Short mmCIF file of C-alpha atoms in Angstrom, two decimals:
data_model
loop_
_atom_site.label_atom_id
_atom_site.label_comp_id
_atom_site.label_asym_id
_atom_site.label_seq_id
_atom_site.Cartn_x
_atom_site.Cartn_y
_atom_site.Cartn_z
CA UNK U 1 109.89 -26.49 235.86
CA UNK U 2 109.10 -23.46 233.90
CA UNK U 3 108.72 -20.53 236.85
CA UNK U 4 105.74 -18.70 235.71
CA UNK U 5 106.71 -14.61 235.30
CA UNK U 6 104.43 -11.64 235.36
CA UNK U 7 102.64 -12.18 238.81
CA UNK U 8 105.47 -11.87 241.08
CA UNK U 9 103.67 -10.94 244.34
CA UNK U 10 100.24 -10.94 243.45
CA UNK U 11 97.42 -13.71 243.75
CA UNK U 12 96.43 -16.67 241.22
CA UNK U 13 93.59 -18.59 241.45
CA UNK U 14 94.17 -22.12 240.21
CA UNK U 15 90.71 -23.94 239.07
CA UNK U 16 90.79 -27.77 239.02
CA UNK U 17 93.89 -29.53 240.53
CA UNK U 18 94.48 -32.33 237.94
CA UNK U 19 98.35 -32.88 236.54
CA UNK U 20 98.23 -29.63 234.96
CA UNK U 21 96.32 -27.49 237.70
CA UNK U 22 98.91 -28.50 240.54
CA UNK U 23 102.02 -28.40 237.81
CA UNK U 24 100.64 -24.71 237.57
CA UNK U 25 100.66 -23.92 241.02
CA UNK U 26 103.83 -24.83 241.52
CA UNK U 27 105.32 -22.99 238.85
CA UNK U 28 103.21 -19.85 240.04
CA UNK U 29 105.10 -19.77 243.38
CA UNK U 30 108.36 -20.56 241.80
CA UNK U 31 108.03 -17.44 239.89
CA UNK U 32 106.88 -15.31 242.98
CA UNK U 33 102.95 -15.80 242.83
CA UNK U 34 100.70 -17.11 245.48
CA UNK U 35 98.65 -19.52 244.05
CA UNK U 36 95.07 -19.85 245.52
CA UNK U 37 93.91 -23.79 244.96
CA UNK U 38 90.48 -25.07 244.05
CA UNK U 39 88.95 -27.53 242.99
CA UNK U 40 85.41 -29.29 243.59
CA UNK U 41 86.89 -33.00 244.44
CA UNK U 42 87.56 -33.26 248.03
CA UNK U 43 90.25 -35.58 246.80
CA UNK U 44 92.16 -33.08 244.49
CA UNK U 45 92.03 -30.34 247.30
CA UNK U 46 93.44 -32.72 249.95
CA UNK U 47 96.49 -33.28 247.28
CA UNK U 48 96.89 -29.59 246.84
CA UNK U 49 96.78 -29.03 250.61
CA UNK U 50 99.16 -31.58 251.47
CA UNK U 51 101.92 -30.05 249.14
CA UNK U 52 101.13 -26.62 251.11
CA UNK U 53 99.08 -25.07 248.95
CA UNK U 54 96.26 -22.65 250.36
CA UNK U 55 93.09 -23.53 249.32
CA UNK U 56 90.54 -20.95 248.48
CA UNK U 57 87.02 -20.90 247.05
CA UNK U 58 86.49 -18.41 244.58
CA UNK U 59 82.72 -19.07 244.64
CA UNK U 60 82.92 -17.72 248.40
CA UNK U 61 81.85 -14.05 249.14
CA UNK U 62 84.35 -11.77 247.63
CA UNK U 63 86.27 -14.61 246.39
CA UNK U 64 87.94 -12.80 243.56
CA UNK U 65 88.97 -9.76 245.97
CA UNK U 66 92.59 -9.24 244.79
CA UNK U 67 93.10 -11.67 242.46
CA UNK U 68 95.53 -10.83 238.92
CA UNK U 69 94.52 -14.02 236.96
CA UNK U 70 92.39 -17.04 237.09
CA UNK U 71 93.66 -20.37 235.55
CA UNK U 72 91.64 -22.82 234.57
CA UNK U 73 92.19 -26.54 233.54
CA UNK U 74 91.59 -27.67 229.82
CA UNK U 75 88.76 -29.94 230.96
CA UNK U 76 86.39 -27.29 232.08
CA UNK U 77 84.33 -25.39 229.55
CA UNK U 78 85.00 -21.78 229.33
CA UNK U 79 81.50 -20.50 227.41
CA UNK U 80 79.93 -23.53 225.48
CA UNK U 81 78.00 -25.47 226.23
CA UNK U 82 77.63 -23.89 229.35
CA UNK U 83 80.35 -21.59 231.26
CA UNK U 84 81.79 -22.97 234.18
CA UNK U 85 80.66 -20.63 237.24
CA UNK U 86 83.75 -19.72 238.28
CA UNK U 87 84.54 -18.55 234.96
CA UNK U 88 81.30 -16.40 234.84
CA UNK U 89 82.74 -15.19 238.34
CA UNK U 90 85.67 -14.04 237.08
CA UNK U 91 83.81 -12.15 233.99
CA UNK U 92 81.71 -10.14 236.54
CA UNK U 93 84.90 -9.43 238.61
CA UNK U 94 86.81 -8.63 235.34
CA UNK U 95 89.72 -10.97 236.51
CA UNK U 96 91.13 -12.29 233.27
CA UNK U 97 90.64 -16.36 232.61
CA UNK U 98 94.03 -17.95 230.93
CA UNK U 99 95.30 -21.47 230.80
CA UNK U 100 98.81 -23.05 231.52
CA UNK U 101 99.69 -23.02 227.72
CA UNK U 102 99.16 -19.11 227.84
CA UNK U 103 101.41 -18.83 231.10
CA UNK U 104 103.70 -20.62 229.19
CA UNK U 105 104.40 -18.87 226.33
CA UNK U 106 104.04 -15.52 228.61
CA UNK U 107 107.16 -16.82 230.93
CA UNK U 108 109.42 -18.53 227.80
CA UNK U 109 108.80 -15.22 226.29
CA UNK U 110 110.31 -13.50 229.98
CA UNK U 111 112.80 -15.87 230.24
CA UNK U 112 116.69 -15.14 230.15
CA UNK U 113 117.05 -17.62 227.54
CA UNK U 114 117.61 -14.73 224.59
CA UNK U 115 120.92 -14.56 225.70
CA UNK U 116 121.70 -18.49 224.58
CA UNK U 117 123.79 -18.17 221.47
CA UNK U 118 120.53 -20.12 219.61
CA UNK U 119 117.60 -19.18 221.69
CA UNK U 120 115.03 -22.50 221.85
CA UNK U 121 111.95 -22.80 219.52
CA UNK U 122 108.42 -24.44 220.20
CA UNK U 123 106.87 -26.45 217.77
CA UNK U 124 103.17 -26.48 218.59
CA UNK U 125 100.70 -28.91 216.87
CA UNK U 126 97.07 -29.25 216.58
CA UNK U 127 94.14 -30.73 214.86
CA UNK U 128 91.70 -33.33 214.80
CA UNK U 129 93.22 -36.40 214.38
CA UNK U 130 97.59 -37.48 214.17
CA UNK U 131 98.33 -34.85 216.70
CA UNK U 132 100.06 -36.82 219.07
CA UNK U 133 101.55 -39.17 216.60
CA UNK U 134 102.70 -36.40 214.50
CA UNK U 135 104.03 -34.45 217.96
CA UNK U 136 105.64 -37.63 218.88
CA UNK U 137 107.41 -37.81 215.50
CA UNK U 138 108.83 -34.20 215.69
CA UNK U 139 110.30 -35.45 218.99
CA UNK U 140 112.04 -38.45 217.90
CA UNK U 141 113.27 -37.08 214.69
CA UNK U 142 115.07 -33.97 216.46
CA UNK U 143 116.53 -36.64 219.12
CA UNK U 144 117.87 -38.72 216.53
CA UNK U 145 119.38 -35.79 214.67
CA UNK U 146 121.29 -34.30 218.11
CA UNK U 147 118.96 -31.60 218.81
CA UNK U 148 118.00 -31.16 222.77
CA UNK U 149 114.17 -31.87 222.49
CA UNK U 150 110.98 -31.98 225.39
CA UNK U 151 107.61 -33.07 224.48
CA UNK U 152 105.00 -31.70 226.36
CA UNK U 153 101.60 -30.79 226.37
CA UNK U 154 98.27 -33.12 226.00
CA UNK U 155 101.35 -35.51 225.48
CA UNK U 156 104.27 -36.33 228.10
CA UNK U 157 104.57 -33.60 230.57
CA UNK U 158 102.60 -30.68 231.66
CA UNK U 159 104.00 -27.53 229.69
CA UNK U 160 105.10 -25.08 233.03
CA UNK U 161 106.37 -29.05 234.29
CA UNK U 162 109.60 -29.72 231.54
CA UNK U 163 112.77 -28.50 232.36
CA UNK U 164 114.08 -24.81 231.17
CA UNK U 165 115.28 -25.41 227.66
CA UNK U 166 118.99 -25.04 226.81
CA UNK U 167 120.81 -23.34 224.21
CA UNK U 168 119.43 -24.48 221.02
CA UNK U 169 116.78 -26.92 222.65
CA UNK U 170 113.16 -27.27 221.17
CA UNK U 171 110.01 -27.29 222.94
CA UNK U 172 107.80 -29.73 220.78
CA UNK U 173 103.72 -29.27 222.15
CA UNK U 174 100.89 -31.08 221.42
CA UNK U 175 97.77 -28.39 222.36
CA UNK U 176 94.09 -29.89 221.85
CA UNK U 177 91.46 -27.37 221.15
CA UNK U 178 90.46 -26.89 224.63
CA UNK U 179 94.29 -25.76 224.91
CA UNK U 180 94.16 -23.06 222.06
CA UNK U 181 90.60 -22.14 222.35
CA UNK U 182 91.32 -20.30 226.20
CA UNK U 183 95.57 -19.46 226.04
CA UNK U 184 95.93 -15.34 225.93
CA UNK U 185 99.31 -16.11 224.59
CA UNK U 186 100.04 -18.47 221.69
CA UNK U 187 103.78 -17.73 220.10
CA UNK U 188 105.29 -20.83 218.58
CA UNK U 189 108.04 -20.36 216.11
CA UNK U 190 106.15 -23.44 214.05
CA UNK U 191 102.74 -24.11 214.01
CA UNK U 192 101.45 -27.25 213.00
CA UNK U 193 98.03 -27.94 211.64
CA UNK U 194 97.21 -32.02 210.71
CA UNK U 195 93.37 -31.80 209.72
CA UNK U 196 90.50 -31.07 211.12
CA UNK U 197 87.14 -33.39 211.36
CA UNK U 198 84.08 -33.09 213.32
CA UNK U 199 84.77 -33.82 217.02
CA UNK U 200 84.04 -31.88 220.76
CA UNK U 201 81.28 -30.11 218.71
CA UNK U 202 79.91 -29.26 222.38
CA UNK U 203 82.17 -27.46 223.85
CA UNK U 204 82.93 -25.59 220.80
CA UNK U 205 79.47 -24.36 219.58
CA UNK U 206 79.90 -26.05 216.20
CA UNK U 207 81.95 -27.14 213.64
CA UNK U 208 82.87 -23.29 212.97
CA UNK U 209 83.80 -22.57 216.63
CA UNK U 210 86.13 -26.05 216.78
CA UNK U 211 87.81 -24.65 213.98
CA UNK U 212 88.28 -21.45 215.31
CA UNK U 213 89.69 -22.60 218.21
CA UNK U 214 92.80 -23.90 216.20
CA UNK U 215 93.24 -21.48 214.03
CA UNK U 216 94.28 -19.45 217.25
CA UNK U 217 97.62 -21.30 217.09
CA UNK U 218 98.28 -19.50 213.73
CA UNK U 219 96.48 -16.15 214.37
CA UNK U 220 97.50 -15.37 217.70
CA UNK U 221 100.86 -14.72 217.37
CA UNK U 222 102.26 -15.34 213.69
CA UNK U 223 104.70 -18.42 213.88
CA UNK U 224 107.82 -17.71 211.26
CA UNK U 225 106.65 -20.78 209.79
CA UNK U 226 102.99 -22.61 209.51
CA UNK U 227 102.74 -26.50 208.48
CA UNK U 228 99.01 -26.57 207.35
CA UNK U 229 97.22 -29.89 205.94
CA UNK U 230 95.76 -28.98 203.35
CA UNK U 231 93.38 -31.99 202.74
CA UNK U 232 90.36 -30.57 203.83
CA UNK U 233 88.76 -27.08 203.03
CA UNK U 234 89.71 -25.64 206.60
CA UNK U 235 92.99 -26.29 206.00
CA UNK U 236 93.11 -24.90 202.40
CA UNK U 237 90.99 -21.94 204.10
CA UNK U 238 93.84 -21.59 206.72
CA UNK U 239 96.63 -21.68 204.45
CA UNK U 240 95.32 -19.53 202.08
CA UNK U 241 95.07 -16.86 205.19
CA UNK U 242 98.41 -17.18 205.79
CA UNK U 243 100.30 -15.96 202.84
CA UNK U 244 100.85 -12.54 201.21
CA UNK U 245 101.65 -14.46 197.79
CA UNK U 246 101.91 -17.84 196.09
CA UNK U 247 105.36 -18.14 196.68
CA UNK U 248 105.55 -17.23 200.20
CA UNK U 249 107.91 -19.70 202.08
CA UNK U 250 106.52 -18.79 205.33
CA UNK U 251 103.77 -21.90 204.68
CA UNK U 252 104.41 -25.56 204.15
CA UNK U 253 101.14 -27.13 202.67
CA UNK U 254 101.06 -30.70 203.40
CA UNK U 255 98.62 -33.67 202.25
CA UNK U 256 98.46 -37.47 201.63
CA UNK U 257 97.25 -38.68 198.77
CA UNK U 258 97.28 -35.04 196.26
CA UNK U 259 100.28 -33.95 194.16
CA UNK U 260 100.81 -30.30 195.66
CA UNK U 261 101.56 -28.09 193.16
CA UNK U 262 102.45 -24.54 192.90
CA UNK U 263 105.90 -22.25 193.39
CA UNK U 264 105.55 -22.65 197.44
CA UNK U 265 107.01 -25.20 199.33
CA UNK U 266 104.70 -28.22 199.57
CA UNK U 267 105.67 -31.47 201.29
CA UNK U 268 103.09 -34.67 200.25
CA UNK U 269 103.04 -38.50 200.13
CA UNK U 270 101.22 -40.38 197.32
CA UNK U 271 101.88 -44.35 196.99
CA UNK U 272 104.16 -44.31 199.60
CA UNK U 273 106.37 -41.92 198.69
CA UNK U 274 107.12 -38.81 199.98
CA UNK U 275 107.81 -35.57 198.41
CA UNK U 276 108.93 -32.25 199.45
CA UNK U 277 108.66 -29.06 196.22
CA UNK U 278 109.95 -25.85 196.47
CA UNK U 279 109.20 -23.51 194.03
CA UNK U 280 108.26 -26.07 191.42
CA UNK U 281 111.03 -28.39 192.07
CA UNK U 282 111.75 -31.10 193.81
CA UNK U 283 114.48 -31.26 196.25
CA UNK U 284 113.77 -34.95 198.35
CA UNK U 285 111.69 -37.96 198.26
CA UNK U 286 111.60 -40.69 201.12
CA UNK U 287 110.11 -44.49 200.41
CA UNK U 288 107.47 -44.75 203.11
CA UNK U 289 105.77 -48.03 202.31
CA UNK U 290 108.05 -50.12 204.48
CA UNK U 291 108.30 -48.34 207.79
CA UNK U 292 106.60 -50.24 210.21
CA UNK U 293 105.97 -47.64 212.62
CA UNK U 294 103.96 -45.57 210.10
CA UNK U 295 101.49 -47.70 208.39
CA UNK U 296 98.72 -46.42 206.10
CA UNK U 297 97.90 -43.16 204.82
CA UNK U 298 97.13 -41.34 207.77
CA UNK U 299 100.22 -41.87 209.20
CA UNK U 300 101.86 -41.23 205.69
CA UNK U 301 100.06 -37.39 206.54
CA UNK U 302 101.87 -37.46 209.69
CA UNK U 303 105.44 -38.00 208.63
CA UNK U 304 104.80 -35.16 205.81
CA UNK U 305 103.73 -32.83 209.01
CA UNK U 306 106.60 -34.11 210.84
CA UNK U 307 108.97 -34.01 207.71
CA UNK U 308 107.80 -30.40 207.59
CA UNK U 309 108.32 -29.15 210.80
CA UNK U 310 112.21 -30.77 210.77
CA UNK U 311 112.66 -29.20 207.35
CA UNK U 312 111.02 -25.74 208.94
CA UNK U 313 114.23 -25.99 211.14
CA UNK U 314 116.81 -26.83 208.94
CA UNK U 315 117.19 -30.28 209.11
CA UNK U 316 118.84 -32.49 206.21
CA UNK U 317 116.79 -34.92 204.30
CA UNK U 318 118.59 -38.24 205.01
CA UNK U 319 118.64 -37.20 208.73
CA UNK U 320 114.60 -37.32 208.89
CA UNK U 321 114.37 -40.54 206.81
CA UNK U 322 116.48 -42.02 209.36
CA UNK U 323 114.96 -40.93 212.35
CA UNK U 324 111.28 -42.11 210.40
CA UNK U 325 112.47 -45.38 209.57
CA UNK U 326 113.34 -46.38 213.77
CA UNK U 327 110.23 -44.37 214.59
CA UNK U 328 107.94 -47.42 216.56
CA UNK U 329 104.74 -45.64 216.75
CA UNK U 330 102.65 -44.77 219.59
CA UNK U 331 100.63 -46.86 221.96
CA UNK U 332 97.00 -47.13 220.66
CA UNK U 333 97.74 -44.99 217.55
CA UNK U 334 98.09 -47.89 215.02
CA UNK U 335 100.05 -50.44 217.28
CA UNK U 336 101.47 -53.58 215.96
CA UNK U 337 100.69 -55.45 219.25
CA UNK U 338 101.85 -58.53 217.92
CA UNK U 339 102.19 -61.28 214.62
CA UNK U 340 101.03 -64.42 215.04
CA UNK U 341 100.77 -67.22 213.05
CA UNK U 342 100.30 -64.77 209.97
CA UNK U 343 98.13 -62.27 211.33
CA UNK U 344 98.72 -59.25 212.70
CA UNK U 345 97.50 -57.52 215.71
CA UNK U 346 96.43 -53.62 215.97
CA UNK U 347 95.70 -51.15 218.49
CA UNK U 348 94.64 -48.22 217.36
CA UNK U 349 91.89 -47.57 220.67
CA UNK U 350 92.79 -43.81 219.70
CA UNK U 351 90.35 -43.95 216.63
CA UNK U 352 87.51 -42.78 218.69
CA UNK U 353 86.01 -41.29 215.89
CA UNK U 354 84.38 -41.59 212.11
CA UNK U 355 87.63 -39.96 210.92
CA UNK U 356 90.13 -41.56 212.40
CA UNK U 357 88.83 -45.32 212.39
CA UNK U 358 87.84 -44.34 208.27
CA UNK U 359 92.07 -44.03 208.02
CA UNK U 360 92.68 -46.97 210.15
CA UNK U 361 90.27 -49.07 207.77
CA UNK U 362 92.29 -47.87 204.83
CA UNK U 363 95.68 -49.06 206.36
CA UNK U 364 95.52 -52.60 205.78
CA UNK U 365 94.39 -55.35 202.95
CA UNK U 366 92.08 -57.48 204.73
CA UNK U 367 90.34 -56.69 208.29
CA UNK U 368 89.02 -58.24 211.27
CA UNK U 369 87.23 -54.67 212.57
CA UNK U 370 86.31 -54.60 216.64
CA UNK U 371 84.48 -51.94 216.96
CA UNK U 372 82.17 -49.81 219.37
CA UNK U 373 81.87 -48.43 222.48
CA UNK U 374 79.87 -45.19 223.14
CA UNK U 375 78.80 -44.20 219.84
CA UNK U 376 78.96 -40.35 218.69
CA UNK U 377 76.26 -38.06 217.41
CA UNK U 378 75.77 -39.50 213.71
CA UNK U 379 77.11 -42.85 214.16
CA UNK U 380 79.14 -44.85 211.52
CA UNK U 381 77.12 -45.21 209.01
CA UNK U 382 80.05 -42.48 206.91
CA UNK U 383 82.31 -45.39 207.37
CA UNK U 384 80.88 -47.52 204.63
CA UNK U 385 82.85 -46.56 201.87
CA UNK U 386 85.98 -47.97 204.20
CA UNK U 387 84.19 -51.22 204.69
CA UNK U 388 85.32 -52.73 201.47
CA UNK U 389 88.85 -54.51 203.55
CA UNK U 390 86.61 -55.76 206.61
CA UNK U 391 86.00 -59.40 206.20
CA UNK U 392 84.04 -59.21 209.34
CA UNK U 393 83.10 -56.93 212.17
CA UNK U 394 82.99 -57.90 215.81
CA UNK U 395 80.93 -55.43 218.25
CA UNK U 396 81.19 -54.32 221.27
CA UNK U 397 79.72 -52.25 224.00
CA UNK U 398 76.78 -49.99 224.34
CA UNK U 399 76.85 -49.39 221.10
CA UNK U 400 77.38 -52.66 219.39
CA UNK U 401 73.74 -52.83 217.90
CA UNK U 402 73.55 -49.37 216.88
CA UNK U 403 76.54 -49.93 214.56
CA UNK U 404 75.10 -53.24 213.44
CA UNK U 405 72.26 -51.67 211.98
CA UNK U 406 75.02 -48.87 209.74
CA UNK U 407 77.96 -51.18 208.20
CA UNK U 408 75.06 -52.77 205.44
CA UNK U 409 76.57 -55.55 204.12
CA UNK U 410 79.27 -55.93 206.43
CA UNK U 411 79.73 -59.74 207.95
CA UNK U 412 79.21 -58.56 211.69
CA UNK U 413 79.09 -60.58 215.13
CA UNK U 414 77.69 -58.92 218.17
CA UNK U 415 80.51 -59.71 220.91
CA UNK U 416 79.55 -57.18 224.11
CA UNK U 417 83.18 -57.66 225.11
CA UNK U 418 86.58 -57.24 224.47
CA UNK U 419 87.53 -60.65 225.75
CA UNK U 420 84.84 -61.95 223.39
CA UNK U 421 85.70 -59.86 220.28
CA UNK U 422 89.58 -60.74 220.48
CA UNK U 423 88.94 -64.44 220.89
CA UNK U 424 86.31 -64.81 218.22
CA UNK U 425 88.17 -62.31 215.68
CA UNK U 426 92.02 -64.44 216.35
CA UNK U 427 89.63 -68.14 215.91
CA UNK U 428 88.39 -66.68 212.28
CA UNK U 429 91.43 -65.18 211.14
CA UNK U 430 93.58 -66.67 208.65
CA UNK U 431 97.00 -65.56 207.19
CA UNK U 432 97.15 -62.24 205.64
CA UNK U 433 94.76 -60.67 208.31
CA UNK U 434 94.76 -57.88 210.46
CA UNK U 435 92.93 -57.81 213.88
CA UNK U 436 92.04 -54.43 214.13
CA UNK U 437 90.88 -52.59 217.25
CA UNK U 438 89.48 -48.90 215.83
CA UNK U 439 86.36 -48.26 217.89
CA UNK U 440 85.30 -45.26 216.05
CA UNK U 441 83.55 -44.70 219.18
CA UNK U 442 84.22 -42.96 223.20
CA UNK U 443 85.37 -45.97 225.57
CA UNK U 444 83.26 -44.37 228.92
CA UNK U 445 80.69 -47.21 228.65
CA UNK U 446 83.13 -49.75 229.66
CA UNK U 447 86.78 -47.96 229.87
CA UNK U 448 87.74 -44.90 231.88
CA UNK U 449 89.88 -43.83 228.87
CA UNK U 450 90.67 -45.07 225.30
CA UNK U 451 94.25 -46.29 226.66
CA UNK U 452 92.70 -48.35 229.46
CA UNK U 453 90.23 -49.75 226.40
CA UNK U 454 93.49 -50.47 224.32
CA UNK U 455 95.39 -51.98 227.12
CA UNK U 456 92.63 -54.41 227.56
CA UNK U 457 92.90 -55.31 223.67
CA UNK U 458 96.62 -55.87 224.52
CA UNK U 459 96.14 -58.19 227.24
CA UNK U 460 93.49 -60.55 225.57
CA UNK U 461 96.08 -60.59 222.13
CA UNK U 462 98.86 -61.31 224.96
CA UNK U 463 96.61 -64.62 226.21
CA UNK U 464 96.61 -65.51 222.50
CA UNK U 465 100.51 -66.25 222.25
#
């Protein structure tokens, strides 16, 4: 646990009592705080109350009345597309609103740990889509090179719930924009930006305040160094903000698919290869095309951001190929579920978006695409320059018809299910294909979650064998 410093004797309220809300309450009273609990499930309070914690309403009369901080959850919207009420509470009462990831670079920042002979480092990532793979990576490529690494975050554990770092240990985050967007302190030593495409539009206001709330992560606090992907126009935007002159080593620009050029230090992958330049020359270059854990372009963009952030902390080249080449992947982020009978299984459930399910499309030769779910604002019709590798698409859930009418020529089957889709896609598919689960849609019309949704595409693949 990461004791929370700064309120020692005074009251914190605590708003919504999920894994982070009660991981933050207990790291406010380790550090000396009382921490006043709230939430509105009956459920979560009788959690919170059974560990001890006093529960208080802050919507009661005067319910603010002493209170240093409130800290809110990620899940609850802070101004669009409405305010929470207890945040608009707080506003009137002029109690300041801050997250866990703001507590938690307030106490590392407190922390005796300055007096470790190498003091530990965060490496915070964000962006749209490759976030957790990419945080993930970072993770495993430090392990495998001997450096003491946690992930944490909106991967692994809650940030104030890891263990104090040690001497020369590395905090590796994954922070969504609901993270950034609300944390009063943002200090990573790297920052780590994979791309940005349209997505929580909502709770953001727009495309412009979704990309505001990332660029926190860089403008906050400065981090000494700033991995930006540079393959769409936020990203050259942000990099371009970042540097006092071309050669400024501070920034790594990364893409897939684009030669960087230039006297900085750029890191890209193009056929399968990747590159890393500095100042006009290059000093490594790692064969990608046969890593099984990293298939396709998109994940080619996430080794270069991973590459990056190893190389930001002095890593050697041949240690990071290593560690990229036993890298298995993540569940639901490109899985290879299984191979059977020449065809290969895939679970990427995470694609819950245009974006991400356009990458996923571009991964592999020949497709059999399940796809659908609760559609997003716009649809799919974006995806049809990425239909050219589906052979056939099989449809599911509420939006299954929707999509039908937006892949044009695409051979399509309506299949309601995932029992359904699996069984018809595995009974057409002949050697060379790939069953692909990429929704490019939400899972809440027939999933809690998009790993429940991907676990269910594991299961019916599992009947197969």
């Amino acid at each position: 646990m990461i004791p929370v410093l700064g309120y020692e004797g005074r009251r914190v309220a605590v708003l919504g009592l999920g894994r982070s809300g009660l991981a933050t309450a207990r790291a406010l009273v380790a550090g000396g705080a009382e921490a006043l609990c709230w939430d509105d499930s009956v459920e979560a309070r009788e959690r919170a109350e059974a560990e001890g914690f006093a529960l208080h309403d802050p919507m009661a009369p005067e319910g603010f009345a002493g209170v240093a901080c409130l800290v809110v959850s990620p899940g609850i919207p802070h101004l669009y597309p409405e305010p929470n009420r207890v945040i608009e509470r707080a506003w009137e009462a002029g109690v300041p609103v801050d997250n866990d990831i703001g507590l938690f670079f307030r106490s590392l920042g407190q922390g005796d740990w300055m007096e470790f002979d190498t003091p530990p480092r965060v490496i915070a990532v964000t962006g749209s889509n490759g976030k957790s793979t990419t945080s993930a990576l970072i993770h495993h490529i430090l392990v495998e090179n001997g450096t003491p690494c946690q992930l944490a975050g909106n991967i692994g554990r809650g940030v104030l719930d890891i263990d104090p770092p040690e001497d020369g240990g590395v905090i590796v985050l994954e922070l969504s924009s609901y993270q950034t967007d609300l944390a009063r302190a943002l200090t990573p030593d790297v920052a780590v930006f994979t791309n940005l495409s349209p997505d929580h539009l909502d709770r953001h206001g727009g495309m412009g305040g979704y990309f505001a709330a990332k660029r926190r992560l860089f403008a906050e606090g400065g981090p000494d160094r700033a991995v930006v992907g540079v393959d769409e126009k936020e990203g050259r935007s942000l990099a371009n903000q970042l540097v006092e002159d071309p050669e400024d080593m501070r920034l790594i620009r990364v893409s897939s698919g684009q030669k960087l050029g230039g006297p900085g230090w750029n890191v890209f992958a193009r056929k399968g290869f990747l590159s890393e330049y500095r100042k006009g020359r290059q000093v490594a270059s790692i064969d990608l095309r046969d890593m099984a854990g990293l298939p396709g372009a998109h994940n080619h963009q996430n080794a270069c951001a991973a590459y990056a952030a190893a190389r930001a902390l002095n890593l050697p080249p041949r240690g990071i190929e290593a560690a990229l080449r036993s890298f298995t992947g993540l569940p639901h982020r490109s899985q290879l579920v299984r191979e059977r009978g020449g065809v290969r299984y895939v679970n990427d459930s995470k694609a819950t978006n245009v974006d991400a399910a356009a990458k996923a499309l571009q991964a592999f030769p020949r497709i059999r695409w399940i796809a659908g779910g609760m559609g997003k604002e716009g649809g799919i019709a974006a995806l049809a320059p990425c239909l050219g590798s589906v052979a056939k698409a099989y449809l599911i859930g509420f939006s299954a018809r929707d999509f039908a009418l937006q892949i044009g020529e695409t051979p399509y089957e309506i299949c309601e299910t995932m029992e359904i889709a699996v069984a018809k896609a595995a009974a057409e598919a002949e050697p060379g294909d790939t069953v692909l689960l990429a929704p490019a849609a939400a899972s809440f019309d027939q999933y809690p979650n998009f790993e429940k949704r991907g676990d269910a595409f594991v299961a019916e693949v599992e009947k197969l064998a």
